[in-house]
GROMACS .gro file of C-alpha atoms in nm:
model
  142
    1UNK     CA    1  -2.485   2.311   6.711
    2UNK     CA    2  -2.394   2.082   6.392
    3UNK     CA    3  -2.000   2.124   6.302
    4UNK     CA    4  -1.953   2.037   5.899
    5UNK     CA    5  -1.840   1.700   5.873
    6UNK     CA    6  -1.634   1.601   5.540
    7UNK     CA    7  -1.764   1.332   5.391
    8UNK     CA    8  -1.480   1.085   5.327
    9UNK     CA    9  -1.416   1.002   4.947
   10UNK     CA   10  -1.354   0.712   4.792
   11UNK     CA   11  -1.026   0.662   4.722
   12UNK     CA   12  -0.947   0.585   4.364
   13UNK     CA   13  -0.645   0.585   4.118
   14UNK     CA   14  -0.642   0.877   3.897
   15UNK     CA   15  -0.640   0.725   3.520
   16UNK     CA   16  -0.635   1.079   3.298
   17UNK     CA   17  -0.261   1.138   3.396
   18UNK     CA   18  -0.194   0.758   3.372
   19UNK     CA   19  -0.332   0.753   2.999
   20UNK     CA   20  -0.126   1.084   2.931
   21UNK     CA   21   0.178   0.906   3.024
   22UNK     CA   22   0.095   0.590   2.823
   23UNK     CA   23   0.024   0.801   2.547
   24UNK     CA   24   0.372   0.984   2.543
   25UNK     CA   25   0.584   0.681   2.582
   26UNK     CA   26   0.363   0.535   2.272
   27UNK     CA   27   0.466   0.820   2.053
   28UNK     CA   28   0.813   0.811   2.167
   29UNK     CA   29   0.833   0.435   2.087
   30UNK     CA   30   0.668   0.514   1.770
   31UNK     CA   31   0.911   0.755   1.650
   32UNK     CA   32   1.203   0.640   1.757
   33UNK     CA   33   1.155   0.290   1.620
   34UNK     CA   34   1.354   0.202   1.283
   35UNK     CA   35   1.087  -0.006   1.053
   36UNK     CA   36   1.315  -0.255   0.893
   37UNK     CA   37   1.190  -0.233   0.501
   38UNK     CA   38   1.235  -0.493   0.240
   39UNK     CA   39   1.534  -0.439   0.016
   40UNK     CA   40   1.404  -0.676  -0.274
   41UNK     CA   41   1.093  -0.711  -0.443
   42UNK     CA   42   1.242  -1.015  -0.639
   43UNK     CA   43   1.198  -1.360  -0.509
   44UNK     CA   44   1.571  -1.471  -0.473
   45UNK     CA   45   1.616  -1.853  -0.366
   46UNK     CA   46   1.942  -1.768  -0.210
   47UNK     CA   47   2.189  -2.088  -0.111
   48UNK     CA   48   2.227  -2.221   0.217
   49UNK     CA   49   2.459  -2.311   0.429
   50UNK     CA   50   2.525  -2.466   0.791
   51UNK     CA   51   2.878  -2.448   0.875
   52UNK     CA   52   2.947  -2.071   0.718
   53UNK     CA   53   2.948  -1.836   1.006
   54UNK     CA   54   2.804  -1.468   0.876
   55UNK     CA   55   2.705  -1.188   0.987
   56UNK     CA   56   2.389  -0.969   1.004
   57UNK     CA   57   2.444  -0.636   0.783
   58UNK     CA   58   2.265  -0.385   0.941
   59UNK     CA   59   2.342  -0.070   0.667
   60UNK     CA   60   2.110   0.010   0.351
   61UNK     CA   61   2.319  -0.148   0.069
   62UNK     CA   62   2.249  -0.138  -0.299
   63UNK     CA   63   2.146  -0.485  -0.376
   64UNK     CA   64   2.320  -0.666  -0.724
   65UNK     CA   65   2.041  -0.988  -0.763
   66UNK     CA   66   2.051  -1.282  -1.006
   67UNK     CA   67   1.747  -1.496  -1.018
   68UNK     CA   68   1.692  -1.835  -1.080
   69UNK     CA   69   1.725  -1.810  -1.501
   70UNK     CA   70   2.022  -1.587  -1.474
   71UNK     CA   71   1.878  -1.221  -1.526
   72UNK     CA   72   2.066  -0.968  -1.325
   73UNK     CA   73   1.872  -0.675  -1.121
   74UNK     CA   74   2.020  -0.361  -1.026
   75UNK     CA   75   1.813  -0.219  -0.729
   76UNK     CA   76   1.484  -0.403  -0.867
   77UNK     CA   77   1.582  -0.272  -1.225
   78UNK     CA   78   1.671  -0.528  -1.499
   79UNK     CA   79   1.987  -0.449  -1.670
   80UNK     CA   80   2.227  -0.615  -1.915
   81UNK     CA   81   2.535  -0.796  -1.779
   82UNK     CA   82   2.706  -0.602  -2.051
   83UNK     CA   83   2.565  -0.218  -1.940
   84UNK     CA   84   2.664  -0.332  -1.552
   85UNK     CA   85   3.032  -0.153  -1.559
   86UNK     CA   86   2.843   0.180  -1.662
   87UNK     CA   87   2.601   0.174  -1.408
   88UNK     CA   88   2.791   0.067  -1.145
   89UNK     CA   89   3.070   0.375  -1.230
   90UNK     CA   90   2.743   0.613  -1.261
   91UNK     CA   91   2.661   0.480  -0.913
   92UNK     CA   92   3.031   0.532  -0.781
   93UNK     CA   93   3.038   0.847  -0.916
   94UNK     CA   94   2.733   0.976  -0.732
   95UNK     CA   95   2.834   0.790  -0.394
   96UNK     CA   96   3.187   0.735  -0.382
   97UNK     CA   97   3.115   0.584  -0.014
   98UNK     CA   98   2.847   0.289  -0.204
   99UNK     CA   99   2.828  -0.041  -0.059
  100UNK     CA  100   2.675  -0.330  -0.279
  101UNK     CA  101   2.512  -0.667  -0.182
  102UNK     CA  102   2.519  -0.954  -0.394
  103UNK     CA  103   2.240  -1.193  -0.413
  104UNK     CA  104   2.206  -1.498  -0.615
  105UNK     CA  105   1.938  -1.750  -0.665
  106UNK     CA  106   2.094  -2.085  -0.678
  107UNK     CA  107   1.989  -2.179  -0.989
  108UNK     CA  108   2.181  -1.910  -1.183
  109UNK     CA  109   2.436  -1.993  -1.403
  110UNK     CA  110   2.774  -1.993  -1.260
  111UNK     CA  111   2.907  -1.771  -1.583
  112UNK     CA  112   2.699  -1.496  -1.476
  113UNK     CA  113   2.825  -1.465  -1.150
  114UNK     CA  114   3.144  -1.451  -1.296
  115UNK     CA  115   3.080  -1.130  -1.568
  116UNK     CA  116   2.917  -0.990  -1.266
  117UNK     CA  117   3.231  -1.041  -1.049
  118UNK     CA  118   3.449  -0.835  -1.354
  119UNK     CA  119   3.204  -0.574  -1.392
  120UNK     CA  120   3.238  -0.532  -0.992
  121UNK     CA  121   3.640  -0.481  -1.076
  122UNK     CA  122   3.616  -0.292  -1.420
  123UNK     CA  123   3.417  -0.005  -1.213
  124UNK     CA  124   3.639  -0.010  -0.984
  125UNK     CA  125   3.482  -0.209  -0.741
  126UNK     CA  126   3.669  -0.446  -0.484
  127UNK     CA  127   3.469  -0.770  -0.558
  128UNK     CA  128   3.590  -0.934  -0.207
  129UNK     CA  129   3.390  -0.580  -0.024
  130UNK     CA  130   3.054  -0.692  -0.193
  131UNK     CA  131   2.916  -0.952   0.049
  132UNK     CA  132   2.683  -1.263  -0.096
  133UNK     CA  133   2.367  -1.342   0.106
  134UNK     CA  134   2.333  -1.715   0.215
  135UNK     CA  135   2.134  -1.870   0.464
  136UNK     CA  136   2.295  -2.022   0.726
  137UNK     CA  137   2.247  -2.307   0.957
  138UNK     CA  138   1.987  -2.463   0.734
  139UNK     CA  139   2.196  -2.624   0.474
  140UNK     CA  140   2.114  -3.040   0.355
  141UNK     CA  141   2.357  -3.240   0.292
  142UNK     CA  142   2.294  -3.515  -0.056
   0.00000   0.00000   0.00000
């Protein structure tokens, strides 16, 4: 009389359930990820400096850019010096919680920093809460 033998397997890992699981923890990284996006378009030459300590903002700000022959940008939008107290009010008015970002090439005239500076306070705006972007530790000394 022949009993049934089992044949023995091969023993294997199962992969389906491993590439589920790889699979979920992909989409989860995907989504919960926060893509850093560039908040200029304009190529700012912005100073440097290597003993300034600063600090990394990490909150969307509405960036206030001067380039190298003096032309001031609004969020990528080329304004007038002059028409900057409006805008910035219109701006305050719609987001009374708006934080600004200055950023200056350093080849812009030192005069238009400074109407930029009272338009900041003739809207209203504490110029000392609007931050400048340098570049630090990489500053040469002449």
């Amino acid at each position: 009389m022949e009993f049934y033998r089992k044949k023995s397997g091969k023993a294997g890992i199962p992969i389906v359930p491993m590439v589920d699981i790889l699979t979920i923890l992909l989409i989860f990284f995907i989504v919960h990820t926060q893509w850093k996006q560039p908040q200029s378009s304009l190529i700012i030459n912005v100073p440097s400096a290597e003993f300034i300590k600063g600090e990394e903002i990490k909150q969307k700000r509405a960036v206030l850019a001067v380039t190298h022959d003096s032309k001031v940008y609004l969020d990528d939008s080329a304004i007038e010096v002059t028409q900057l107290p409006t805008l910035l009010m219109e701006m305050k008015k719609k987001n009374p919680d708006l934080q600004m970002q200055l950023d200056v090439d350093t080849d812009a005239s030192f005069g238009t920093i400074v109407q930029i500076l009272d338009a900041l306070t003739a809207a209203g705006i504490d110029a000392s809460d609007v931050p400048a972007r340098i570049e630090s530790g990489s500053a040469t000394t002449k």
